[in-house]
CSV table of C-alpha atoms and ligand atoms in Angstrom, one decimal:
chain,number,residue,atom,x,y,z
A,659,MET,CA,-38.5,-1.3,96.6
A,660,ALA,CA,-35.7,0.1,94.4
A,661,GLU,CA,-36.7,1.0,90.9
A,662,PRO,CA,-35.6,-1.7,88.5
A,663,LYS,CA,-32.6,-0.9,86.4
A,664,LYS,CA,-33.1,-1.0,82.7
A,665,LEU,CA,-31.2,-3.1,80.3
A,666,PHE,CA,-31.0,-2.6,76.5
A,667,ILE,CA,-29.5,-5.4,74.4
A,668,LYS,CA,-28.8,-5.0,70.7
A,669,THR,CA,-28.3,-8.4,69.1
A,670,TYR,CA,-26.3,-8.9,65.9
A,671,GLY,CA,-25.8,-12.1,63.9
A,672,CYS,CA,-27.2,-15.6,64.3
A,673,GLN,CA,-30.1,-17.2,66.2
A,674,MET,CA,-27.7,-18.4,68.8
A,675,ASN,CA,-27.1,-14.7,69.7
A,676,VAL,CA,-30.8,-14.2,69.9
A,677,TYR,CA,-31.0,-17.0,72.4
A,678,ASP,CA,-28.0,-15.8,74.3
A,679,SER,CA,-29.4,-12.3,74.6
A,680,GLU,CA,-32.6,-13.7,76.2
A,681,ARG,CA,-30.4,-15.7,78.6
A,682,MET,CA,-28.3,-12.6,79.4
A,683,ALA,CA,-31.5,-10.7,80.2
A,684,GLU,CA,-32.6,-13.4,82.5
A,685,ALA,CA,-29.2,-13.5,84.2
A,686,LEU,CA,-29.2,-9.8,84.8
A,687,GLY,CA,-32.9,-10.0,85.8
A,688,ALA,CA,-31.5,-11.5,89.0
A,689,SER,CA,-29.5,-8.4,89.5
A,690,GLY,CA,-32.6,-6.2,89.3
A,691,TYR,CA,-32.7,-5.4,85.6
A,692,VAL,CA,-35.7,-5.3,83.3
A,693,THR,CA,-35.3,-5.0,79.6
A,694,THR,CA,-36.2,-1.8,77.7
A,695,SER,CA,-36.5,-1.2,74.0
A,696,ALA,CA,-35.4,2.4,74.5
A,697,MET,CA,-31.6,2.8,74.4
A,698,ASP,CA,-31.6,6.3,75.8
A,699,ASP,CA,-33.5,5.1,78.8
A,700,ALA,CA,-31.1,2.3,79.7
A,701,ASP,CA,-28.8,1.9,82.8
A,702,MET,CA,-26.9,-0.7,80.9
A,703,ILE,CA,-26.4,-1.2,77.1
A,704,LEU,CA,-25.1,-4.6,75.9
A,705,LEU,CA,-24.1,-5.1,72.3
A,706,ASN,CA,-24.2,-8.8,71.5
A,707,THR,CA,-21.9,-8.9,68.5
A,708,CYS,CA,-21.2,-11.2,65.6
A,709,HIS,CA,-17.8,-11.7,63.9
A,710,ILE,CA,-18.7,-14.1,61.1
A,711,ARG,CA,-18.5,-11.7,58.1
A,712,GLU,CA,-17.6,-8.2,56.8
A,713,LYS,CA,-16.1,-5.6,59.0
A,714,ALA,CA,-18.0,-6.7,62.1
A,715,ALA,CA,-15.5,-5.4,64.6
A,716,GLU,CA,-15.4,-2.0,62.8
A,717,LYS,CA,-19.2,-1.8,63.0
A,718,VAL,CA,-19.1,-2.4,66.7
A,719,TYR,CA,-16.5,0.3,67.2
A,720,SER,CA,-18.6,2.8,65.3
A,721,GLU,CA,-21.8,1.8,67.2
A,722,LEU,CA,-19.8,2.3,70.4
A,723,GLY,CA,-18.7,5.7,69.2
A,724,ARG,CA,-22.4,6.7,68.8
A,725,LEU,CA,-23.1,5.8,72.4
A,726,LYS,CA,-20.8,8.5,73.7
A,727,PRO,CA,-23.5,11.2,74.1
A,728,LEU,CA,-25.6,8.8,76.1
A,729,LYS,CA,-22.7,8.1,78.5
A,730,THR,CA,-22.0,11.9,78.8
A,731,ALA,CA,-25.6,12.5,79.6
A,732,ASN,CA,-25.7,9.6,82.1
A,733,PRO,CA,-22.3,8.9,83.7
A,734,ASP,CA,-24.0,5.9,85.5
A,735,LEU,CA,-24.7,4.2,82.2
A,736,LYS,CA,-22.7,1.0,81.9
A,737,ILE,CA,-21.8,-0.3,78.4
A,738,GLY,CA,-20.9,-3.9,77.7
A,739,VAL,CA,-19.8,-5.8,74.6
A,740,ALA,CA,-20.7,-9.5,74.4
A,741,GLY,CA,-20.6,-12.1,71.7
A,742,CYS,CA,-18.0,-13.1,69.2
A,743,VAL,CA,-16.4,-9.7,68.6
A,744,ALA,CA,-15.9,-9.5,72.4
A,745,GLN,CA,-14.3,-13.0,72.3
A,746,ALA,CA,-12.0,-12.1,69.3
A,747,GLU,CA,-11.0,-8.6,70.4
A,748,GLY,CA,-11.0,-9.0,74.2
A,749,ALA,CA,-9.2,-6.2,76.1
A,750,GLU,CA,-8.5,-4.4,72.8
A,751,ILE,CA,-12.1,-3.2,72.9
A,752,MET,CA,-11.5,-1.2,76.1
A,753,ARG,CA,-8.2,0.1,74.8
A,754,ARG,CA,-9.8,1.5,71.6
A,755,GLN,CA,-13.1,2.6,73.3
A,756,PRO,CA,-12.6,3.5,76.9
A,757,LEU,CA,-16.3,4.1,77.5
A,758,VAL,CA,-16.7,0.3,77.5
A,759,ASP,CA,-17.1,-1.1,81.1
A,760,LEU,CA,-17.6,-4.7,80.4
A,761,VAL,CA,-16.4,-7.3,77.8
A,762,VAL,CA,-17.9,-10.8,78.0
A,763,GLY,CA,-17.3,-13.7,75.6
A,764,PRO,CA,-20.0,-16.1,74.6
A,765,GLN,CA,-19.0,-18.8,77.0
A,766,THR,CA,-19.3,-16.9,80.3
A,767,TYR,CA,-22.7,-15.2,80.4
A,768,HIS,CA,-23.5,-17.0,83.7
A,769,ARG,CA,-20.8,-14.7,85.2
A,770,LEU,CA,-22.6,-11.5,84.1
A,771,PRO,CA,-24.2,-10.8,87.5
A,772,ALA,CA,-20.8,-10.7,89.2
A,773,MET,CA,-19.3,-8.7,86.4
A,774,GLU,CA,-22.2,-6.2,86.6
A,775,ALA,CA,-21.6,-5.8,90.3
A,776,ALA,CA,-17.9,-5.1,89.6
A,777,VAL,CA,-18.7,-2.4,87.1
A,778,ARG,CA,-21.3,-0.9,89.3
A,779,ALA,CA,-18.6,-0.6,92.0
A,780,GLY,CA,-16.7,1.5,89.5
A,781,GLY,CA,-14.4,-1.1,88.0
A,782,GLN,CA,-14.1,-2.7,84.6
A,783,ALA,CA,-14.8,-6.4,83.9
A,784,ILE,CA,-13.5,-8.6,81.2
A,785,ASP,CA,-14.1,-12.4,80.8
A,786,THR,CA,-13.3,-14.3,77.6
A,787,ASP,CA,-12.6,-17.7,79.2
A,788,PHE,CA,-13.6,-21.0,77.9
A,789,PRO,CA,-14.7,-22.5,81.2
A,790,GLU,CA,-15.5,-26.2,81.7
A,791,GLU,CA,-18.9,-25.6,83.2
A,792,ASP,CA,-22.1,-25.2,81.1
A,793,LYS,CA,-22.9,-21.5,80.9
A,794,PHE,CA,-26.6,-22.2,80.8
A,795,ASP,CA,-26.6,-24.3,84.1
A,796,HIS,CA,-25.7,-21.2,86.1
A,797,LEU,CA,-28.3,-19.0,84.6
A,798,PRO,CA,-31.4,-18.4,86.7
A,799,ARG,CA,-34.7,-19.5,85.3
A,800,GLY,CA,-37.0,-16.7,84.6
A,801,PRO,CA,-40.5,-16.6,86.1
A,802,ARG,CA,-42.9,-19.0,84.4
A,803,ALA,CA,-44.3,-16.2,82.2
A,804,LYS,CA,-46.2,-17.0,79.1
A,805,ARG,CA,-44.1,-17.0,76.0
A,806,ALA,CA,-44.4,-16.6,72.3
A,807,PRO,CA,-45.5,-19.9,70.6
A,808,THR,CA,-42.0,-20.5,69.1
A,809,ALA,CA,-38.7,-20.6,70.9
A,810,PHE,CA,-35.0,-21.4,70.4
A,811,LEU,CA,-33.2,-23.9,72.6
A,812,THR,CA,-29.4,-24.1,72.4
A,813,VAL,CA,-28.3,-27.8,72.6
A,814,GLN,CA,-24.8,-27.6,71.3
A,815,GLU,CA,-22.2,-24.9,70.9
A,816,GLY,CA,-18.9,-24.5,69.3
A,817,CYS,CA,-17.3,-26.3,66.3
A,818,ASP,CA,-14.4,-28.6,65.7
A,819,LYS,CA,-14.6,-28.5,61.9
A,820,PHE,CA,-12.3,-25.6,61.2
A,821,CYS,CA,-13.5,-24.7,57.8
A,822,ALA,CA,-10.7,-22.6,56.3
A,823,PHE,CA,-12.8,-19.4,56.1
A,824,CYS,CA,-14.6,-19.6,59.5
A,825,VAL,CA,-14.0,-17.9,62.8
A,826,VAL,CA,-16.5,-19.9,64.8
A,827,PRO,CA,-14.1,-22.5,66.1
A,828,TYR,CA,-12.0,-19.6,67.5
A,829,THR,CA,-14.8,-17.5,68.9
A,830,ARG,CA,-17.2,-20.1,70.2
A,831,GLY,CA,-14.6,-22.7,71.0
A,832,ALA,CA,-14.7,-26.5,70.8
A,833,GLU,CA,-17.9,-28.5,70.3
A,834,VAL,CA,-19.8,-28.9,73.5
A,835,SER,CA,-23.2,-30.6,73.9
A,836,ARG,CA,-25.6,-29.9,76.8
A,837,PRO,CA,-26.7,-33.0,78.6
A,838,VAL,CA,-30.0,-34.6,77.5
A,839,ALA,CA,-31.7,-34.1,80.9
A,840,ARG,CA,-31.1,-30.3,80.8
A,841,VAL,CA,-32.4,-30.0,77.3
A,842,LEU,CA,-35.5,-32.0,78.1
A,843,ALA,CA,-36.1,-29.9,81.3
A,844,GLU,CA,-35.8,-26.6,79.4
A,845,ALA,CA,-38.1,-27.9,76.6
A,846,GLU,CA,-40.7,-28.9,79.1
A,847,ASP,CA,-40.5,-25.5,80.8
A,848,LEU,CA,-40.9,-23.8,77.4
A,849,VAL,CA,-44.0,-26.0,76.6
A,850,ALA,CA,-45.5,-25.2,80.0
A,851,ARG,CA,-45.3,-21.6,79.1
A,852,GLY,CA,-47.2,-22.0,75.8
A,853,VAL,CA,-44.4,-22.8,73.4
A,854,ARG,CA,-45.6,-25.1,70.5
A,855,GLU,CA,-42.5,-25.1,68.3
A,856,ILE,CA,-38.9,-25.4,69.4
A,857,THR,CA,-35.9,-24.9,67.1
A,858,LEU,CA,-32.8,-26.7,68.5
A,859,LEU,CA,-29.7,-24.5,68.0
A,860,GLY,CA,-26.1,-25.3,67.6
A,861,GLN,CA,-23.3,-24.1,65.4
A,862,ASN,CA,-23.0,-27.7,64.4
A,863,VAL,CA,-26.3,-29.0,65.8
A,864,ASN,CA,-26.3,-32.3,64.1
A,865,ALA,CA,-23.0,-33.2,65.7
A,866,TYR,CA,-24.9,-33.2,69.0
A,867,HIS,CA,-23.6,-35.8,71.4
A,868,GLY,CA,-25.0,-35.1,74.8
A,869,ALA,CA,-24.7,-37.3,77.9
A,870,GLY,CA,-28.0,-39.1,78.5
A,871,PRO,CA,-29.5,-42.1,80.1
A,872,GLY,CA,-27.5,-45.2,78.9
A,873,GLY,CA,-24.7,-43.2,77.3
A,874,THR,CA,-24.2,-40.6,74.6
A,875,TRP,CA,-27.2,-39.5,72.6
A,876,GLY,CA,-27.2,-38.2,69.1
A,877,LEU,CA,-29.5,-35.5,67.7
A,878,ALA,CA,-32.0,-38.0,66.3
A,879,ARG,CA,-32.5,-39.7,69.6
A,880,LEU,CA,-32.9,-36.3,71.3
A,881,ILE,CA,-35.5,-35.2,68.8
A,882,ARG,CA,-37.4,-38.5,69.2
A,883,GLU,CA,-37.5,-37.9,73.0
A,884,LEU,CA,-38.5,-34.3,72.7
A,885,ALA,CA,-41.3,-35.4,70.4
A,886,LYS,CA,-42.9,-37.3,73.3
A,887,ILE,CA,-43.6,-34.0,75.1
A,888,ASP,CA,-47.3,-33.4,74.9
A,889,GLY,CA,-48.2,-29.9,73.7
A,890,LEU,CA,-44.9,-29.6,71.7
A,891,ALA,CA,-46.1,-29.8,68.1
A,892,ARG,CA,-43.1,-28.9,66.0
A,893,ILE,CA,-39.4,-29.4,66.2
A,894,ARG,CA,-36.7,-27.9,63.9
A,895,PHE,CA,-32.9,-27.7,64.2
A,896,THR,CA,-30.2,-25.5,62.7
A,897,THR,CA,-27.3,-25.4,61.6
A,898,SER,CA,-26.0,-28.7,60.3
A,899,HIS,CA,-22.9,-29.9,58.6
A,900,PRO,CA,-23.4,-32.5,55.8
A,901,ASN,CA,-20.8,-34.9,57.3
A,902,ASP,CA,-22.8,-35.2,60.6
A,903,MET,CA,-26.0,-36.2,58.9
A,904,GLU,CA,-26.3,-39.6,60.4
A,905,ASP,CA,-28.7,-42.4,59.2
A,906,ASP,CA,-31.1,-42.1,62.2
A,907,LEU,CA,-31.4,-38.3,61.6
A,908,ILE,CA,-32.2,-38.9,58.0
A,909,ALA,CA,-34.7,-41.5,59.0
A,910,ALA,CA,-36.3,-39.2,61.5
A,911,HIS,CA,-37.2,-36.8,58.7
A,912,GLY,CA,-39.4,-39.6,57.4
A,913,ASP,CA,-40.9,-41.1,60.5
A,914,GLU,CA,-41.0,-38.4,63.2
A,915,PRO,CA,-44.2,-36.3,62.4
A,916,LYS,CA,-43.2,-33.5,64.7
A,917,LEU,CA,-39.9,-32.9,62.9
A,918,MET,CA,-40.7,-30.3,60.3
A,919,PRO,CA,-40.0,-30.8,56.6
A,920,TYR,CA,-37.4,-28.1,56.3
A,921,LEU,CA,-33.7,-28.5,56.5
A,922,HIS,CA,-30.9,-26.0,56.5
A,923,LEU,CA,-27.8,-27.8,55.2
A,924,PRO,CA,-25.0,-25.5,54.1
A,925,VAL,CA,-22.7,-26.7,51.3
A,926,GLN,CA,-20.8,-23.4,50.7
A,927,SER,CA,-19.6,-24.4,47.2
A,928,GLY,CA,-20.3,-26.8,44.4
A,929,SER,CA,-16.7,-27.2,43.3
A,930,ASP,CA,-14.7,-30.1,44.7
A,931,ARG,CA,-11.5,-28.1,44.3
A,932,ILE,CA,-12.9,-25.3,46.4
A,933,LEU,CA,-14.6,-27.6,48.9
A,934,LYS,CA,-11.2,-29.1,49.5
A,935,ALA,CA,-9.6,-25.7,49.9
A,936,MET,CA,-12.3,-24.8,52.3
A,937,ALA,CA,-11.6,-28.0,54.3
A,938,ARG,CA,-15.2,-29.0,54.1
A,939,LYS,CA,-14.2,-32.7,53.9
A,940,HIS,CA,-16.8,-33.8,51.4
A,941,THR,CA,-17.4,-33.6,47.7
A,942,ALA,CA,-20.3,-32.1,45.7
A,943,ALA,CA,-21.4,-35.6,44.7
A,944,GLN,CA,-21.5,-36.7,48.3
A,945,TYR,CA,-23.7,-33.8,49.2
A,946,LEU,CA,-26.0,-34.5,46.3
A,947,ARG,CA,-26.2,-38.1,47.4
A,948,LEU,CA,-27.1,-37.0,50.9
A,949,ILE,CA,-29.9,-34.8,49.5
A,950,GLU,CA,-31.2,-37.8,47.6
A,951,ARG,CA,-31.3,-39.9,50.7
A,952,LEU,CA,-33.1,-37.1,52.7
A,953,ARG,CA,-35.6,-36.7,49.9
A,954,ALA,CA,-36.2,-40.5,49.8
A,955,ALA,CA,-37.1,-40.3,53.5
A,956,ARG,CA,-39.2,-37.1,53.1
A,957,PRO,CA,-40.0,-36.3,49.5
A,958,ASP,CA,-41.5,-32.8,50.3
A,959,LEU,CA,-38.4,-31.7,52.3
A,960,LEU,CA,-37.7,-28.0,51.7
A,961,LEU,CA,-34.0,-27.4,51.5
A,962,SER,CA,-32.1,-24.3,52.6
A,963,GLY,CA,-28.3,-23.7,52.4
A,964,ASP,CA,-25.4,-21.3,52.7
A,965,PHE,CA,-23.0,-20.4,49.9
A,966,ILE,CA,-19.8,-18.4,49.8
A,967,VAL,CA,-18.6,-16.9,46.5
A,968,GLY,CA,-15.2,-15.5,45.8
A,969,PHE,CA,-13.3,-17.9,48.1
A,970,PRO,CA,-9.6,-17.5,47.4
A,971,GLY,CA,-8.7,-19.4,44.3
A,972,GLU,CA,-12.3,-19.7,43.0
A,973,THR,CA,-12.2,-19.7,39.2
A,974,ASP,CA,-15.1,-19.1,36.7
A,975,GLN,CA,-15.4,-22.9,36.4
A,976,ASP,CA,-15.6,-23.4,40.1
A,977,PHE,CA,-18.4,-20.9,40.3
A,978,GLU,CA,-20.2,-22.6,37.4
A,979,ASP,CA,-19.9,-25.8,39.4
A,980,THR,CA,-21.7,-24.0,42.3
A,981,LEU,CA,-24.5,-22.9,40.0
A,982,ALA,CA,-24.8,-26.5,38.7
A,983,LEU,CA,-25.1,-27.8,42.2
A,984,VAL,CA,-27.8,-25.3,43.0
A,985,ARG,CA,-29.7,-26.3,39.9
A,986,ALA,CA,-29.4,-29.9,40.8
A,987,VAL,CA,-30.7,-29.4,44.4
A,988,GLY,CA,-33.4,-26.9,43.9
A,989,TYR,CA,-33.4,-24.9,47.1
A,990,GLY,CA,-36.5,-23.5,48.7
A,991,GLN,CA,-34.5,-20.8,50.4
A,992,ALA,CA,-30.8,-20.0,50.8
A,993,TYR,CA,-28.3,-17.5,52.1
A,994,SER,CA,-25.3,-16.5,50.0
A,995,PHE,CA,-22.3,-14.4,50.9
A,996,LYS,CA,-19.3,-12.8,49.4
A,997,TYR,CA,-16.2,-14.3,51.0
A,998,SER,CA,-14.7,-12.1,53.7
A,999,ALA,CA,-11.3,-12.8,55.1
A,1000,ARG,CA,-11.4,-13.4,58.8
A,1001,PRO,CA,-8.1,-12.6,60.6
A,1002,GLY,CA,-6.6,-15.7,62.1
A,1003,THR,CA,-8.3,-18.2,59.7
A,1004,PRO,CA,-6.2,-20.2,57.2
A,1005,ALA,CA,-8.0,-18.8,54.2
A,1006,ALA,CA,-7.1,-15.2,55.2
A,1007,GLU,CA,-3.5,-15.9,54.2
A,1008,ARG,CA,-4.5,-16.7,50.6
A,1009,ALA,CA,-4.8,-14.3,47.6
A,1010,PRO,CA,-8.3,-12.9,47.3
A,1011,VAL,CA,-10.5,-13.0,44.2
A,1012,PRO,CA,-11.0,-9.5,42.8
A,1013,ASP,CA,-13.9,-7.8,44.5
A,1014,ASP,CA,-15.8,-7.0,41.2
A,1015,VAL,CA,-15.5,-10.6,40.2
A,1016,ALA,CA,-16.9,-11.8,43.5
A,1017,SER,CA,-19.7,-9.2,43.4
A,1018,ASP,CA,-20.7,-10.3,40.0
A,1019,ARG,CA,-20.8,-14.0,41.0
A,1020,LEU,CA,-22.8,-13.1,44.1
A,1021,GLN,CA,-25.4,-11.3,42.0
A,1022,ARG,CA,-25.7,-14.3,39.6
A,1023,LEU,CA,-26.0,-16.8,42.4
A,1024,GLN,CA,-28.6,-14.7,44.2
A,1025,ALA,CA,-30.6,-14.3,41.0
A,1026,LEU,CA,-30.7,-18.1,40.6
A,1027,LEU,CA,-31.5,-18.8,44.3
A,1028,GLY,CA,-34.2,-16.1,44.2
A,1029,MET,CA,-35.8,-17.8,41.3
A,1030,GLN,CA,-35.8,-21.1,43.1
A,1031,GLN,CA,-37.2,-19.6,46.2
A,1032,ARG,CA,-40.0,-18.0,44.3
A,1033,ALA,CA,-40.7,-21.2,42.4
A,1034,ALA,CA,-40.9,-23.2,45.7
A,1035,GLN,CA,-43.3,-20.6,47.1
A,1036,ASP,CA,-45.5,-20.5,44.0
A,1037,ALA,CA,-45.6,-24.3,44.1
A,1038,MET,CA,-47.4,-24.1,47.5
A,1039,VAL,CA,-50.5,-22.5,45.9
A,1040,GLY,CA,-53.4,-24.9,46.1
A,1041,ARG,CA,-51.8,-27.0,48.8
A,1042,ASP,CA,-53.0,-27.5,52.3
A,1043,VAL,CA,-50.4,-26.8,55.0
A,1044,SER,CA,-50.4,-26.5,58.8
A,1045,VAL,CA,-49.8,-23.0,60.1
A,1046,LEU,CA,-48.7,-22.0,63.6
A,1047,PHE,CA,-50.0,-18.5,64.2
A,1048,GLU,CA,-47.3,-16.3,65.8
A,1049,LYS,CA,-48.7,-12.7,65.6
A,1050,ARG,CA,-51.3,-10.4,64.2
A,1051,GLY,CA,-50.9,-9.1,60.7
A,1052,ARG,CA,-51.1,-5.5,59.6
A,1053,LEU,CA,-54.7,-5.8,58.4
A,1054,ALA,CA,-57.7,-6.1,60.7
A,1055,GLY,CA,-58.5,-9.8,61.5
A,1056,GLN,CA,-55.3,-11.0,60.0
A,1057,LEU,CA,-53.0,-13.6,61.6
A,1058,VAL,CA,-49.5,-14.4,60.5
A,1059,GLY,CA,-47.7,-17.7,61.1
A,1060,LYS,CA,-45.3,-20.2,59.6
A,1061,SER,CA,-46.1,-23.2,57.6
A,1062,ASP,CA,-44.4,-26.6,58.2
A,1063,TYR,CA,-42.0,-25.5,55.4
A,1064,LEU,CA,-41.2,-22.2,57.3
A,1065,HIS,CA,-43.0,-20.0,54.8
A,1066,ALA,CA,-44.7,-17.0,56.3
A,1067,VAL,CA,-48.5,-17.3,55.8
A,1068,HIS,CA,-51.2,-14.6,56.2
A,1069,VAL,CA,-54.7,-15.7,57.0
A,1070,THR,CA,-57.8,-13.5,57.6
A,1071,THR,CA,-59.9,-15.3,60.2
A,1072,ASP,CA,-61.8,-14.9,63.4
A,1073,ARG,CA,-61.7,-18.7,64.0
A,1074,ALA,CA,-58.1,-18.9,65.2
A,1075,GLU,CA,-55.8,-17.3,67.7
A,1076,ILE,CA,-52.0,-16.9,68.3
A,1077,GLY,CA,-50.4,-20.1,69.4
A,1078,GLN,CA,-52.9,-22.2,67.5
A,1079,ILE,CA,-52.0,-24.6,64.7
A,1080,ALA,CA,-54.6,-24.7,61.9
A,1081,GLN,CA,-55.0,-26.4,58.5
A,1082,VAL,CA,-54.8,-23.7,55.8
A,1083,ARG,CA,-55.2,-23.8,52.1
A,1084,ILE,CA,-52.6,-21.6,50.3
A,1085,VAL,CA,-54.4,-19.4,47.8
A,1086,LYS,CA,-51.7,-16.9,46.7
A,1087,SER,CA,-47.9,-16.5,46.6
A,1088,GLY,CA,-46.5,-13.0,47.2
A,1089,PRO,CA,-42.9,-11.8,47.2
A,1090,ASN,CA,-42.1,-12.7,50.8
A,1091,SER,CA,-45.1,-14.5,52.1
A,1092,LEU,CA,-48.1,-16.7,51.2
A,1093,ALA,CA,-51.8,-16.0,51.7
A,1094,GLY,CA,-54.1,-18.7,52.9
A,1095,GLU,CA,-57.6,-19.6,53.9
A,1096,MET,CA,-58.7,-21.5,56.9
A,1097,LEU,CA,-59.9,-25.0,56.1
B,448,5AD,N1,-17.0,-15.1,54.6
B,448,5AD,C1,-18.2,-15.2,54.1
B,448,5AD,N2,-19.2,-16.0,54.6
B,448,5AD,C2,-18.9,-16.7,55.7
B,448,5AD,N3,-19.6,-17.6,56.4
B,448,5AD,C3,-18.9,-18.0,57.4
B,448,5AD,N4,-17.6,-17.5,57.4
B,448,5AD,C4,-17.6,-16.6,56.3
B,448,5AD,C5,-16.6,-15.8,55.7
B,448,5AD,N5,-15.4,-15.7,56.2
B,448,5AD,C6,-21.0,-18.0,56.0
B,448,5AD,C7,-21.0,-19.4,55.7
B,448,5AD,C8,-21.7,-20.0,56.9
B,448,5AD,C9,-22.6,-18.8,57.3
B,448,5AD,C10,-23.2,-18.9,58.7
B,448,5AD,O1,-21.8,-17.7,57.1
B,448,5AD,O2,-21.8,-19.6,54.6
B,448,5AD,O3,-22.5,-21.2,56.7
B,449,SF4,FE1,-17.7,-22.6,60.7
B,449,SF4,FE2,-19.8,-24.2,60.2
B,449,SF4,FE3,-17.4,-24.8,59.3
B,449,SF4,FE4,-17.9,-25.0,61.9
B,449,SF4,S1,-18.8,-26.2,60.3
B,449,SF4,S2,-16.0,-24.1,60.9
B,449,SF4,S3,-19.2,-23.2,62.2
B,449,SF4,S4,-18.7,-23.0,58.7
């Protein structure tokens, strides 16, 4: 038998890319590839890129430049660029960096085996279509190998919201939901391989509207159906838009025990003026009201969010409004970013906030969010939580897992193993994790 070819994938950006990289590895598995963690050993290198912030494209070009010696050493090495930079730049990538053999956008990974064959035959391959078919349908299922106890499952892709700062509607295209039956089949397969926790992924996951028995299903109905799978213990989903938080989904946080008490619900800004300029289509008060309703359904819900500071036109008062909203919500965890103009988006045309002002605001916001995160962690001390063990810790006999609230928890025990869910009492709060004892 021929020696398997080796595939190295470097993944940038979001969890959707992590999921896509796994699926690309499976697709190329059918062409005789196994994955390697050593770049200089690879027959094919794929960069799965992200375009959401900063000089993403520039980073990809400099990474590609660094691959040159590898290509010189091994002329058979094939180099591909996948993901959102591939979608945004297209053939420009090969013009600027001729060592690239293959450019594939996020919607056409199922075509990778054919593209790989074309580049092996000495050609170049480029595909940045938005095809009608579901890219995941065409991907081969891997062998029923055992898996880590947590997994991602993409249920929805793309976005129709067109927030003024965001490239996603351009790189990932229009909102598409995978049919219910496909999602359930994939979930059952994951559980059969030992997965206990599934995180449903979508750029706008709570806008899910998949074709299912009896018509179109929303996310809450999908979650309730997934919850019936024996062996599946935990369900999460990310990322959501406040305007798609429907009543049944709010209710599910209160009455579906497998749905974990953690919600990532980005608001971006606390200023109505800026929310309007961002085309978010809701006010700060509406967001706060939504949080109230979620907490009425699930009082211990831990909230996470995304924030952008320095959006064009943001004044000191607008920024103070953001701080006020953060104080009003009390986040358990959050991401915050300095606005970065994305070519082709409406906001990129507007006059930027001076960089030093934006940097200063980011620092202040991160200080506040950091304090809230620490307070939420400290508040866990003395509480009993369930922990799904995911891996061994650095110390002997130590296991590391995640609590229901997504906090990392270390436990020293010989009474548990990876993949098990245990009741744990939190005894200590550290900078990035909690320490617990088995109950
Ligand atoms: N500049 C800064 N942050 C951005 N995000 C999206 N686009 C931009 C941009 N142009 C942030 C938003 C989004 C998260 C995934 O990335 O906060 O929720
Ligand atoms: Fe981008 Fe999210 Fe807005 Fe869609 S809803 S445009 S993915 S920020």
